[in-house]
Amino acid sequence: MRLTASAIAEQFGLTVVGDGTTEVNGVATLAHAGAGQLSFLSNPRYRPQLADTHAAVVVLRADDAEAAKGTALVAKD
């Protein structure tokens, strides 16, 4: 099943930053994510991994959104 970043954002009350049509077909850690996969950043110590991740979409806080290099889904908390 493939979902777009916009569909995920709508379902969970997140804000899309970037391309809302980006498709997601799986989930992985920042370090192991590849094309088409969603990842998340919740612990600040993993923030440096944003620069190297290949995740199609990353869920993160607004404070970290500027560090995301692709499509981001911004959570309120």
Coordinates of C-alpha atoms in Angstrom, one line a residue, residues 41-52 64 67:
L41 CA 13.2 12.1 14.5
S42 CA 12.1 12.4 18.1
N43 CA 15.4 12.3 20.0
P44 CA 17.7 15.3 19.4
R45 CA 20.9 13.2 19.5
Y46 CA 19.8 11.6 16.1
R47 CA 19.4 15.0 14.4
P48 CA 22.8 14.7 12.6
Q49 CA 21.3 11.7 10.8
L50 CA 18.9 14.0 8.9
A51 CA 21.8 15.1 6.7
D52 CA 22.5 11.5 5.6
D64 CA 14.1 20.4 13.2
A67 CA 17.4 20.5 8.7

